[in-house]
mmCIF file of C-alpha atoms in Angstrom:
data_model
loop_
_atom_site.group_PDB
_atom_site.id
_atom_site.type_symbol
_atom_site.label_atom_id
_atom_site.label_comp_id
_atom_site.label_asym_id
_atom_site.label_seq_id
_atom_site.Cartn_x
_atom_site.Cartn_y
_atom_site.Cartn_z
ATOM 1 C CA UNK A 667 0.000 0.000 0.000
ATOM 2 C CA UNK A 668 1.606 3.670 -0.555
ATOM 3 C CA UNK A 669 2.196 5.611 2.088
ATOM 4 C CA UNK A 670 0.074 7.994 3.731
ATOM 5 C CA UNK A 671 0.784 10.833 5.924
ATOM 6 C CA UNK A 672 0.455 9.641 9.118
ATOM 7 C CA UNK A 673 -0.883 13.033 10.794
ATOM 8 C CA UNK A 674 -3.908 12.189 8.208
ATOM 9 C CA UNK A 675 -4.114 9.340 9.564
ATOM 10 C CA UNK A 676 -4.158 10.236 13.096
ATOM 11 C CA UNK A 677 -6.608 12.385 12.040
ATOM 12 C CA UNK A 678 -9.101 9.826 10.661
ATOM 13 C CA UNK A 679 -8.818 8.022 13.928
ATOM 14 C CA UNK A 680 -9.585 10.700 16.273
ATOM 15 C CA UNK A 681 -12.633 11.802 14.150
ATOM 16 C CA UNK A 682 -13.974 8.074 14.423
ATOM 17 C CA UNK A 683 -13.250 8.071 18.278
ATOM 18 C CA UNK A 684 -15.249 11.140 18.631
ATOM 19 C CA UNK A 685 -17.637 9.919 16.289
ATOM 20 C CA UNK A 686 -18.421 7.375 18.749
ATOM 21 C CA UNK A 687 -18.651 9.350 21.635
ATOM 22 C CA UNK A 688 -20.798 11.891 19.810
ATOM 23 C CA UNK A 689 -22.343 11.081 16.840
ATOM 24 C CA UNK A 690 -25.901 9.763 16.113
ATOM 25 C CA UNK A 691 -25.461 5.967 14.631
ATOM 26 C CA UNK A 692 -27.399 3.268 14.094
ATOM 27 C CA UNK A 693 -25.824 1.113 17.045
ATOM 28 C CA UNK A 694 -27.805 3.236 18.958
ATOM 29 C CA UNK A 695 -24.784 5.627 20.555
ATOM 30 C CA UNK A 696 -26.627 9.144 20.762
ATOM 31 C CA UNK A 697 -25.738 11.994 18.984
ATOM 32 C CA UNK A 698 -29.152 13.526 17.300
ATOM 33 C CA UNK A 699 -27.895 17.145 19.275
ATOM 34 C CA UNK A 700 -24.803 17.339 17.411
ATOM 35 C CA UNK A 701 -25.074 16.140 13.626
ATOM 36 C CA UNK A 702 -27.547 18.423 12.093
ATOM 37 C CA UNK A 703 -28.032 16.576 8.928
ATOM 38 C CA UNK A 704 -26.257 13.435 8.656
ATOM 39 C CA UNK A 705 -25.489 11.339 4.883
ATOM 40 C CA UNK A 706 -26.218 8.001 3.941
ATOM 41 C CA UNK A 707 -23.544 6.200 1.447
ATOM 42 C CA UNK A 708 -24.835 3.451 -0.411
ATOM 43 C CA UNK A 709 -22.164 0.951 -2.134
ATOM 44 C CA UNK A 710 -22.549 -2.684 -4.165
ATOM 45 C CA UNK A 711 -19.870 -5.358 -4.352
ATOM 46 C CA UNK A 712 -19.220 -7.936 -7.349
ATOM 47 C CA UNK A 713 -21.126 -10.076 -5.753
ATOM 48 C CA UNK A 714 -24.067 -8.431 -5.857
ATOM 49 C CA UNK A 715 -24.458 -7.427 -2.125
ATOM 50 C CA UNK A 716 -25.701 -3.965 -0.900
ATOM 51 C CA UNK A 717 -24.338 -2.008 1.687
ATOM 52 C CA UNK A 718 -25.228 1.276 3.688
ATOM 53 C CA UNK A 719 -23.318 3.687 5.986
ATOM 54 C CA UNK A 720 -24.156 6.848 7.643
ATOM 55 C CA UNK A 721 -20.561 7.842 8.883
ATOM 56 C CA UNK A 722 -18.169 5.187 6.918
ATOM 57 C CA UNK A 723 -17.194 3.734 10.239
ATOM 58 C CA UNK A 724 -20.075 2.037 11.091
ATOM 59 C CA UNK A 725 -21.842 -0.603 8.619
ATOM 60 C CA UNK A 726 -24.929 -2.162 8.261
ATOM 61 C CA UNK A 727 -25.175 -5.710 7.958
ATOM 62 C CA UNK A 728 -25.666 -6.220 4.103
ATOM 63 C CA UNK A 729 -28.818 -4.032 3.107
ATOM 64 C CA UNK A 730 -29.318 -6.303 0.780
ATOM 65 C CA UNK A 731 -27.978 -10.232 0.002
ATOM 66 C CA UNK A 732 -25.398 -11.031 -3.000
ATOM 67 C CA UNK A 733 -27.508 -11.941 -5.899
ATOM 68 C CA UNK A 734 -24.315 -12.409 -7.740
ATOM 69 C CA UNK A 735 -24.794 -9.606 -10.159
ATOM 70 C CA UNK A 736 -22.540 -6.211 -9.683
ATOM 71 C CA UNK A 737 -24.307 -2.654 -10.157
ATOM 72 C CA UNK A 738 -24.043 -0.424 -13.123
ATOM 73 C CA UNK A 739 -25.369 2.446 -10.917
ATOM 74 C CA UNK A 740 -27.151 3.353 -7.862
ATOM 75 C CA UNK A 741 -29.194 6.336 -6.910
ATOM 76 C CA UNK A 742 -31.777 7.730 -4.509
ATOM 77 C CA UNK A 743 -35.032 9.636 -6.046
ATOM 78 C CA UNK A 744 -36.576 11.269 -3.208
ATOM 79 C CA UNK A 745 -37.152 8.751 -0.887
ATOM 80 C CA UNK A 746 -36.732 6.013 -3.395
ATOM 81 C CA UNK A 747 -33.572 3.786 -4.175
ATOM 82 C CA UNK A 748 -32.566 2.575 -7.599
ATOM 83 C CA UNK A 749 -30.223 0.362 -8.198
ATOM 84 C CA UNK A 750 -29.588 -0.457 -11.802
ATOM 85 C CA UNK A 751 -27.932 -3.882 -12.807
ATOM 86 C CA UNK A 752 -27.120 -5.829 -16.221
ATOM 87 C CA UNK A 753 -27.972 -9.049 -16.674
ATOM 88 C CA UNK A 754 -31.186 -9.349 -14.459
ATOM 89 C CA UNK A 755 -33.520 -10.621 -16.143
ATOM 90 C CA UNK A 756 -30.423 -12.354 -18.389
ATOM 91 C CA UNK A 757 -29.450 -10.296 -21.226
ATOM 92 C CA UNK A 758 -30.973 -7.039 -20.344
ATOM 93 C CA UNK A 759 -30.272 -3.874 -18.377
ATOM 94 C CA UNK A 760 -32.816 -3.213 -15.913
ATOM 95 C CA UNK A 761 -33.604 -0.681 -13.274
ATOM 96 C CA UNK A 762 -34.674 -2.214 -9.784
ATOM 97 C CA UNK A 763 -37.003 0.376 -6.999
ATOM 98 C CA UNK A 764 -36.777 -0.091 -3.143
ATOM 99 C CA UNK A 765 -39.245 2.027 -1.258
ATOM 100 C CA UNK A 766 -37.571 0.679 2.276
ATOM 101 C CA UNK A 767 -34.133 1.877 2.164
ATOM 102 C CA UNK A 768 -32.878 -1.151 0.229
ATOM 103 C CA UNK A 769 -34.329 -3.987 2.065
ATOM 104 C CA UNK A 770 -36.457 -5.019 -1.409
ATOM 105 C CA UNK A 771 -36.078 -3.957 -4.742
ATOM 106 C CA UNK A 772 -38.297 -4.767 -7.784
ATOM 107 C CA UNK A 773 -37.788 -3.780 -11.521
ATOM 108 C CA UNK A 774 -39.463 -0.687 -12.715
ATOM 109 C CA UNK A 775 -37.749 -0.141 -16.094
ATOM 110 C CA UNK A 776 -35.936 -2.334 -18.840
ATOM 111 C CA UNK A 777 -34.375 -2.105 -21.065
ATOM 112 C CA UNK A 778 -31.806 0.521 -20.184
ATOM 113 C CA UNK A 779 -29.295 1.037 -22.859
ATOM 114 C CA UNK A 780 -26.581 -1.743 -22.508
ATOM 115 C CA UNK A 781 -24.097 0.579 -24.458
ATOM 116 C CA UNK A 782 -23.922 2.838 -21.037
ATOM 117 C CA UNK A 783 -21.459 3.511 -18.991
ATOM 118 C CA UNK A 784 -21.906 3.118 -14.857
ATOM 119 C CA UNK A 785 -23.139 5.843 -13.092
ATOM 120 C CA UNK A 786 -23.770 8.305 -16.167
ATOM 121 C CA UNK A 787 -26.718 5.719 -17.186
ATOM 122 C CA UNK A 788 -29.025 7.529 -15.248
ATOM 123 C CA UNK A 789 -29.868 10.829 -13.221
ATOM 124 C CA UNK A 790 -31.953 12.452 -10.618
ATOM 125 C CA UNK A 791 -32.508 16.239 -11.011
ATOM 126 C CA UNK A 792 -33.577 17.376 -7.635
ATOM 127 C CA UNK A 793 -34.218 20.447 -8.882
ATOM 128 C CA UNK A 794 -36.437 19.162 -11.590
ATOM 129 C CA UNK A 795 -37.632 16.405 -9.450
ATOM 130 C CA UNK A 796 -37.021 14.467 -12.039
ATOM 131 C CA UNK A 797 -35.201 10.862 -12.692
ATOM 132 C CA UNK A 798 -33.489 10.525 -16.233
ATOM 133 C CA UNK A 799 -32.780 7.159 -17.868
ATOM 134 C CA UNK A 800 -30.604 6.080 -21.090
ATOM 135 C CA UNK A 801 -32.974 3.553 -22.234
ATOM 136 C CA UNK A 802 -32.654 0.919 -25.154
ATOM 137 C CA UNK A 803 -35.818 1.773 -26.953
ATOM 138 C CA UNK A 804 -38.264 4.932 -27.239
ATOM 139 C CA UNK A 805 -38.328 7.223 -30.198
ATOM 140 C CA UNK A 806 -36.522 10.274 -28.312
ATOM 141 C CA UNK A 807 -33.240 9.378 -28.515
ATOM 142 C CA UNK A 808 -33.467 6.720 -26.045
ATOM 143 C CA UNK A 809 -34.641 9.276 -22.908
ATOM 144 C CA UNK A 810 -36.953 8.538 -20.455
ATOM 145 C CA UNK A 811 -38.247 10.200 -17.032
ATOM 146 C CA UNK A 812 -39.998 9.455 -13.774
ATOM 147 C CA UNK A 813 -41.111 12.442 -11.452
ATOM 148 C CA UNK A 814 -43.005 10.152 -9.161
ATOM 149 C CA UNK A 815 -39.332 9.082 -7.846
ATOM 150 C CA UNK A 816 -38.891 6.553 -10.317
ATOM 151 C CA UNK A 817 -41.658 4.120 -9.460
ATOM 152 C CA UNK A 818 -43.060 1.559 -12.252
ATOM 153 C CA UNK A 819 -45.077 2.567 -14.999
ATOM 154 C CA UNK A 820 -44.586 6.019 -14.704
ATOM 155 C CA UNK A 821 -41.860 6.553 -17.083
ATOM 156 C CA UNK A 822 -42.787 8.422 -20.249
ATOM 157 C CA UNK A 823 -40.640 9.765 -23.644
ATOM 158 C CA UNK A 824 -38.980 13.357 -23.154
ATOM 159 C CA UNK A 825 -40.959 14.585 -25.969
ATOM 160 C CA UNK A 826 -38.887 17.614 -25.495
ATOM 161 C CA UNK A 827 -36.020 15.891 -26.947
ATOM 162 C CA UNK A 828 -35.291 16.312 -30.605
ATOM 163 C CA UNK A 829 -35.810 12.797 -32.697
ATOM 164 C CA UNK A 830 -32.235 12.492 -34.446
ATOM 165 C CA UNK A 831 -31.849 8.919 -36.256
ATOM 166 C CA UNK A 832 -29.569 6.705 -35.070
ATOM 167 C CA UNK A 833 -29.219 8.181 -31.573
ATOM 168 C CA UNK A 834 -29.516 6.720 -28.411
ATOM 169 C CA UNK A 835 -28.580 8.307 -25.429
ATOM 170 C CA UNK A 836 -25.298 6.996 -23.305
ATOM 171 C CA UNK A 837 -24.942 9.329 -20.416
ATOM 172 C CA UNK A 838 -25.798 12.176 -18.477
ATOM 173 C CA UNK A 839 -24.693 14.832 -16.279
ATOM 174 C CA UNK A 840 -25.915 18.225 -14.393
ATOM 175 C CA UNK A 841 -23.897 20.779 -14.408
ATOM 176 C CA UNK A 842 -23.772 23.565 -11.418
ATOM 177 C CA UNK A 843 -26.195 26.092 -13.607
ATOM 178 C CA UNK A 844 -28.827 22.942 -13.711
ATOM 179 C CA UNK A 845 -27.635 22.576 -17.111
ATOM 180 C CA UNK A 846 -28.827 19.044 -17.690
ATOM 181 C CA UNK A 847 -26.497 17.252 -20.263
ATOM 182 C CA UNK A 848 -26.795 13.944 -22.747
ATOM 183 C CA UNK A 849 -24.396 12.640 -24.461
ATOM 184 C CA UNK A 850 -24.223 9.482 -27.136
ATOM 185 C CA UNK A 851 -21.231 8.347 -27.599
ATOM 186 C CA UNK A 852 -21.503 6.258 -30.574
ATOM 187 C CA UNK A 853 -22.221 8.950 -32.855
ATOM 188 C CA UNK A 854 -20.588 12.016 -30.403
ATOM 189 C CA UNK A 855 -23.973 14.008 -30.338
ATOM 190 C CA UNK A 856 -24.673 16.376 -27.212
ATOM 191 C CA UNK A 857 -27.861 17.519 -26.011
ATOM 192 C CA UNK A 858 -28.431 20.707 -23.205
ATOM 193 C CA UNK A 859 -31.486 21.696 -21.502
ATOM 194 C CA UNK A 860 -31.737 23.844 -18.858
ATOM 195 C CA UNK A 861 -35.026 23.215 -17.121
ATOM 196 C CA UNK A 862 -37.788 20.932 -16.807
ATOM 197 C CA UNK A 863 -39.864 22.570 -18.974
ATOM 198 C CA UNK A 864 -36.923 23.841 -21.613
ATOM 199 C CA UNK A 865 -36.604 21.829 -24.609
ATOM 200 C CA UNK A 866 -33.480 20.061 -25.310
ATOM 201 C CA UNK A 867 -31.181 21.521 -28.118
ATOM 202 C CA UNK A 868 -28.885 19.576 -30.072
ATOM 203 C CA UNK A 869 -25.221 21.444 -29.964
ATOM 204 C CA UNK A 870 -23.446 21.303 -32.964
ATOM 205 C CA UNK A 871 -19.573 20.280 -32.591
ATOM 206 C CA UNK A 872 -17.032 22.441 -33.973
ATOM 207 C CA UNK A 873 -14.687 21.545 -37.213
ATOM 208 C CA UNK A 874 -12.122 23.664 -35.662
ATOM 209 C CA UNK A 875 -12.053 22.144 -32.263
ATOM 210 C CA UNK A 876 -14.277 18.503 -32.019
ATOM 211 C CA UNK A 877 -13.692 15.449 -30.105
ATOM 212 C CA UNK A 878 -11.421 12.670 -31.437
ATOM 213 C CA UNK A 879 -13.362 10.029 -33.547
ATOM 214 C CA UNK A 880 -13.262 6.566 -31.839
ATOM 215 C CA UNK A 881 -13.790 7.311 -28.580
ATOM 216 C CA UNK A 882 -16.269 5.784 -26.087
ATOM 217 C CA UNK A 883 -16.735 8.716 -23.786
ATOM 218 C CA UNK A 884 -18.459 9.441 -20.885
ATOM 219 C CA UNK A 885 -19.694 13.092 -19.175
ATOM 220 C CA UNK A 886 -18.882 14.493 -16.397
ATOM 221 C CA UNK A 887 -18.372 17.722 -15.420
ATOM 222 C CA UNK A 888 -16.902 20.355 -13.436
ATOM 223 C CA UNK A 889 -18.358 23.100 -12.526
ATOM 224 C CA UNK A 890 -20.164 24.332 -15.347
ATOM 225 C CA UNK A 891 -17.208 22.738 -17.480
ATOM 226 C CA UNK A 892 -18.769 19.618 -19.531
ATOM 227 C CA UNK A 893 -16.001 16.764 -19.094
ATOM 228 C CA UNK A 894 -15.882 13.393 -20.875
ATOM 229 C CA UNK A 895 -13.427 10.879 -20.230
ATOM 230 C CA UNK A 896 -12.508 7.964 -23.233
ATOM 231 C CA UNK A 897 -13.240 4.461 -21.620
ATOM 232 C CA UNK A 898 -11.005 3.206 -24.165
ATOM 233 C CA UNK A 899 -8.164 4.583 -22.461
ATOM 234 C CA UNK A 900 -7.070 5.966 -26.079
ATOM 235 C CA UNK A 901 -8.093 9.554 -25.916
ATOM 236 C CA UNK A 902 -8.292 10.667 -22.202
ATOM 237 C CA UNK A 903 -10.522 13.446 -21.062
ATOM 238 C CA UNK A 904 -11.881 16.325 -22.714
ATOM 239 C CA UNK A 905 -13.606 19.793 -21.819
ATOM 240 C CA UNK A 906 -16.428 22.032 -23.324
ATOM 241 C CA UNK A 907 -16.752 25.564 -21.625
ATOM 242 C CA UNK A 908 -19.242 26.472 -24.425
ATOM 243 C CA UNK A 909 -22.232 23.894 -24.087
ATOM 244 C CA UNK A 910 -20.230 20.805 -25.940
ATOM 245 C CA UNK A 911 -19.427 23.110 -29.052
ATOM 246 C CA UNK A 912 -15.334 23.400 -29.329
ATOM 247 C CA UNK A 913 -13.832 20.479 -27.208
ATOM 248 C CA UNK A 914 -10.410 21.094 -25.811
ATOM 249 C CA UNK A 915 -7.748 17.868 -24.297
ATOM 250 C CA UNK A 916 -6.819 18.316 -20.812
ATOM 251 C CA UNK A 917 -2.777 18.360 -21.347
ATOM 252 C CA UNK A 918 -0.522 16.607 -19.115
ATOM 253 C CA UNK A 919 -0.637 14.051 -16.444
ATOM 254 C CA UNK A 920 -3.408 11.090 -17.195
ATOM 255 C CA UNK A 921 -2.231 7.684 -18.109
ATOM 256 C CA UNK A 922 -3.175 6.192 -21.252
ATOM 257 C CA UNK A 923 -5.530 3.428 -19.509
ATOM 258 C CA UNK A 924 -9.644 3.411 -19.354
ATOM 259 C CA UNK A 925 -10.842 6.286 -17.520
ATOM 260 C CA UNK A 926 -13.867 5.305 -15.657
ATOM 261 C CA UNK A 927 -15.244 8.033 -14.722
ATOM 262 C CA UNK A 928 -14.601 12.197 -14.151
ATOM 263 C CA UNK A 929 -16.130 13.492 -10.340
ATOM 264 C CA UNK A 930 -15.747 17.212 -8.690
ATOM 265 C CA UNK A 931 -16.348 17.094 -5.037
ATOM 266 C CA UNK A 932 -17.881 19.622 -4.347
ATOM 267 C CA UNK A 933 -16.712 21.979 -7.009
ATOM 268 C CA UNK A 934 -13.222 22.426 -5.850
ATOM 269 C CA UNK A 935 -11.267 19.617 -7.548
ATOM 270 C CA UNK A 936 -11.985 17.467 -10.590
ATOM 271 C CA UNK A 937 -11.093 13.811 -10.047
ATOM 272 C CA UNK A 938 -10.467 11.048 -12.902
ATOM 273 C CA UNK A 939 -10.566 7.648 -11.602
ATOM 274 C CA UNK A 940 -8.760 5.111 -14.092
ATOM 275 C CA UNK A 941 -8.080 1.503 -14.538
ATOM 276 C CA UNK A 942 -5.249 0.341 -12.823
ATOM 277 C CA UNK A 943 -3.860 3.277 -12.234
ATOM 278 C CA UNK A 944 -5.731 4.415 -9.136
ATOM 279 C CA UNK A 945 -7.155 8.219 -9.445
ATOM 280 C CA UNK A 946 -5.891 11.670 -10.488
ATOM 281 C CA UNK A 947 -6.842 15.752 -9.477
ATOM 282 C CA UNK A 948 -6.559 18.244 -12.137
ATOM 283 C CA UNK A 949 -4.187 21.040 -11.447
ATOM 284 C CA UNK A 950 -3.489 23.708 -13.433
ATOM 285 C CA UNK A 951 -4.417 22.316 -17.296
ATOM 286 C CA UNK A 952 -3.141 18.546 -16.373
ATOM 287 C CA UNK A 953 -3.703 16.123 -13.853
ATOM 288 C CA UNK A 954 -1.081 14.854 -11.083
ATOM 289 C CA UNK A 955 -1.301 11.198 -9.278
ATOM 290 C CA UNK A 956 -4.044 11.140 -6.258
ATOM 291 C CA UNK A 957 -2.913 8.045 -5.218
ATOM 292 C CA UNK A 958 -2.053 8.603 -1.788
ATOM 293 C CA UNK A 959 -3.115 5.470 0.920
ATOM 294 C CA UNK A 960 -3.942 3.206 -2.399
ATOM 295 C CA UNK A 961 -2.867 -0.477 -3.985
ATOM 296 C CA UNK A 962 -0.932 -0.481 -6.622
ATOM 297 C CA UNK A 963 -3.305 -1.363 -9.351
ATOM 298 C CA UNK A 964 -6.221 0.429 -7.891
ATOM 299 C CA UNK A 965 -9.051 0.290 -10.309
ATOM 300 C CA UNK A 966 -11.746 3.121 -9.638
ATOM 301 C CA UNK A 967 -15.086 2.721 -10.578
ATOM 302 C CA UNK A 968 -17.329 5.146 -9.043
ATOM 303 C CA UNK A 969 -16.668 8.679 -7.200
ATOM 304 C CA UNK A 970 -19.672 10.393 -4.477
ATOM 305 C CA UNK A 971 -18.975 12.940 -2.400
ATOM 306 C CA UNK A 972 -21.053 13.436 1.297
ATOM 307 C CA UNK A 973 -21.034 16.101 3.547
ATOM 308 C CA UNK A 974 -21.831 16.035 7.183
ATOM 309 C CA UNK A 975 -23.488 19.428 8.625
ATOM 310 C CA UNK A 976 -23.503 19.862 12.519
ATOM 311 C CA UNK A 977 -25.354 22.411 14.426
ATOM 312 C CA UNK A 978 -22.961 24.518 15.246
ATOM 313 C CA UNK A 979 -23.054 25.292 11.676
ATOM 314 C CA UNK A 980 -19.509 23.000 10.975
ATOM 315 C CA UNK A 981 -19.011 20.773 7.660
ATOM 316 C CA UNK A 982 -17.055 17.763 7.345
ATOM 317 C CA UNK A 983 -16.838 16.671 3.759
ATOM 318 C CA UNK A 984 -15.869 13.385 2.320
ATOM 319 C CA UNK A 985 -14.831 11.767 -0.809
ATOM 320 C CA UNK A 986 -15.755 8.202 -1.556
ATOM 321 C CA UNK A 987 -14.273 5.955 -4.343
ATOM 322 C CA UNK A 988 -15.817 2.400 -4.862
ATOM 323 C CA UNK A 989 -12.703 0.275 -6.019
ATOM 324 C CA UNK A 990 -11.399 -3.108 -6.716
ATOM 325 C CA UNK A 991 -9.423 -3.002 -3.998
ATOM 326 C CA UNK A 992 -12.585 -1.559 -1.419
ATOM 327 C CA UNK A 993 -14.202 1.410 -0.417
ATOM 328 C CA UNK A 994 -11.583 4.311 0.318
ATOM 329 C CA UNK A 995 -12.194 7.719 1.974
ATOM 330 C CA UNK A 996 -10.569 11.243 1.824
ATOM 331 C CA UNK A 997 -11.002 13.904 3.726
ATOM 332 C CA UNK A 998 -8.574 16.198 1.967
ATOM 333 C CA UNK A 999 -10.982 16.325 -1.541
ATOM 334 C CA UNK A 1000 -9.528 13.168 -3.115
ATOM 335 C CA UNK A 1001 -5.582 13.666 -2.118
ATOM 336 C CA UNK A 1002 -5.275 11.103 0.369
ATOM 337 C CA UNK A 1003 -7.196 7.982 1.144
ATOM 338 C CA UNK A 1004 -7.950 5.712 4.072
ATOM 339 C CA UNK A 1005 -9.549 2.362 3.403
ATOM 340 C CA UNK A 1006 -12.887 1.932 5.729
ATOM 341 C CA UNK A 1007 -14.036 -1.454 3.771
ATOM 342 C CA UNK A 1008 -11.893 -3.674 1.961
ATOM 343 C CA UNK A 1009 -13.084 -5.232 -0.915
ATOM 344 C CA UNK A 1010 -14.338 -5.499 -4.417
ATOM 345 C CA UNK A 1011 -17.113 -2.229 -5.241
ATOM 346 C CA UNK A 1012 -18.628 -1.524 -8.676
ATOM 347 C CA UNK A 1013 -20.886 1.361 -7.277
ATOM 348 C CA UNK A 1014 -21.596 4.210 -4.410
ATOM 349 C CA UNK A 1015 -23.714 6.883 -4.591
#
């Protein structure tokens, strides 16, 4: 394992004694005067299992038992939980609903688009109120959505969505503004809209300045920045300050592996996580390793930041990477990690 610093460390352990002494749990230790508004993490191993945390110290017993099928994604809608998973029913991509934090899921949508990438398959828009799905059928590109918190049979076509032949969604993002974004990577076309009730508009790439043909990308963002990252490992990540109109390479620093996926905690950082080759911040126009407390050969799957708010008006923010190697923690937005679960994690949300 690389080295850590070991006053970080320190650190981590002190916060978790406290957290004990303090802190509102579900082992019953009292704290409901002191954390305001706690988080709940939400992670799935390869085998299928879900688990829950409220602190990443303490773990529930296995929210849910291994089924022996790993997660594409997982996300809350309100108070709902979807967990999305390929190959359940066999052959198909399908979107599972718990209404009891996780305890029983049934399917509400398939088939999702099998051509998507992890997390990016789906979103929820709190602001819209709104889940968003890359299916595989539907005449609107593919896109679907649920504002009833993405129970069955209430998913309907975003007629708002321009028909274009031959696409069908991959991915989404929301950018700071609300911005919601779509992307299809197997023919590179971009979609914005920046409400519920906005249509969607169909941004034409530059010929000065476009993406690189071949790539199978996937969005992220920064900011207000649209990011994609090549899952081929052949073109590494690109920005759009202009809607997904002139594309520009980030510069130096990323290894040419997969790049899994592109996360900004909380605005301050943008993180790559990669295959094999652990994770890495941007700074300046390039990235630099992030690789502090990891394996060698960390593969990163999925990024989710949480924040902890206590009365007294303090924050405590985390970063959370679901890995091959387990579920790691940083406190420091993504510089240095601590593992709390060791393992093999496709998802956390």
């Amino acid at each position: 394992m690389r080295k850590s610093y070991l006053y970080y460390k320190l650190a981590i352990v002190l916060l978790a004694a406290l957290g004990t002494q303090s802190c509102s749990k579900d082992n019953s230790i009292n704290n409901t005067t002191v954390i305001a508004t706690p988080y709940s993490l939400y992670f799935c191993d390869s085998s299928g299992s879900l688990w829950n945390t409220n602190d990443g110290i303490f773990f529930k017993t296995s929210v849910f038992p291994s089924d022996g099928v790993p997660s594409l994604a997982i996300l809350t809608a309100d108070t709902n939980l979807l967990w999305i998973k390929s190959g359940v029913p066999v052959g198909k991509v399908t979107a599972h609903i718990s209404t009891d934090n996780g305890k029983n899921f049934n399917p509400t949508y398939s088939p999702l688009n099998p051509l998507s990438f992890d997390q990016t398959i789906a979103l929820y828009s709190s602001d819209e109120q709104r889940v968003y799905i890359a299916t595989g059928d539907g005449i609107y590109n593919g896109v679907k959505y649920n504002t009833m918190g993405g129970i069955p049979n209430q998913w309907v076509d975003d007629i708002k969505m321009p028909i274009v032949p031959g696409t069908m969604i991959t991915s989404f993002t929301e950018l700071n503004n609300n911005t919601i974004v779509a992307f299809d990577w197997t023919t590179q076309r971009l979609f914005t809209k920046a409400s519920a009730t906005a249509p969607w508009i169909q941004q034409i790439q530059s010929t000065i300045n476009p993406l690189p043909a071949g790539g199978q990308f996937a969005l992220g963002h920064y900011n207000n920045t649209i990011v994609l990252v090549d899952r081929t490992g052949l073109n590494g990540a690109w920005y759009s300050q202009n809607s997904g109109v002139d594309w520009f390479p980030y510069s130096t620093g990323l290894p040419k592996v997969p790049l899994n996926v592109a996360f900004a905690p909380f605005g301050s950082t943008l993180l790559v996580g990669t295959d094999s080759n652990g994770v890495f911040a941007l700074q300046g126009s390039g990235f630099v390793s992030a690789n502090g407390g990891l394996d060698i050969g960390t593969t990163v799957r999925s990024i989710v930041a949480k924040e902890n708010i206590y009365v007294n008006g303090v924050s405590v923010q985390f970063v959370y990477m679901a890995t091959n190697k387990g579920i790691f923690r940083s406190q420091d937005l993504g510089q240095n990690w601590i593992p709390v679960r060791l393992g093999n994690y496709y998802s956390v949300y």
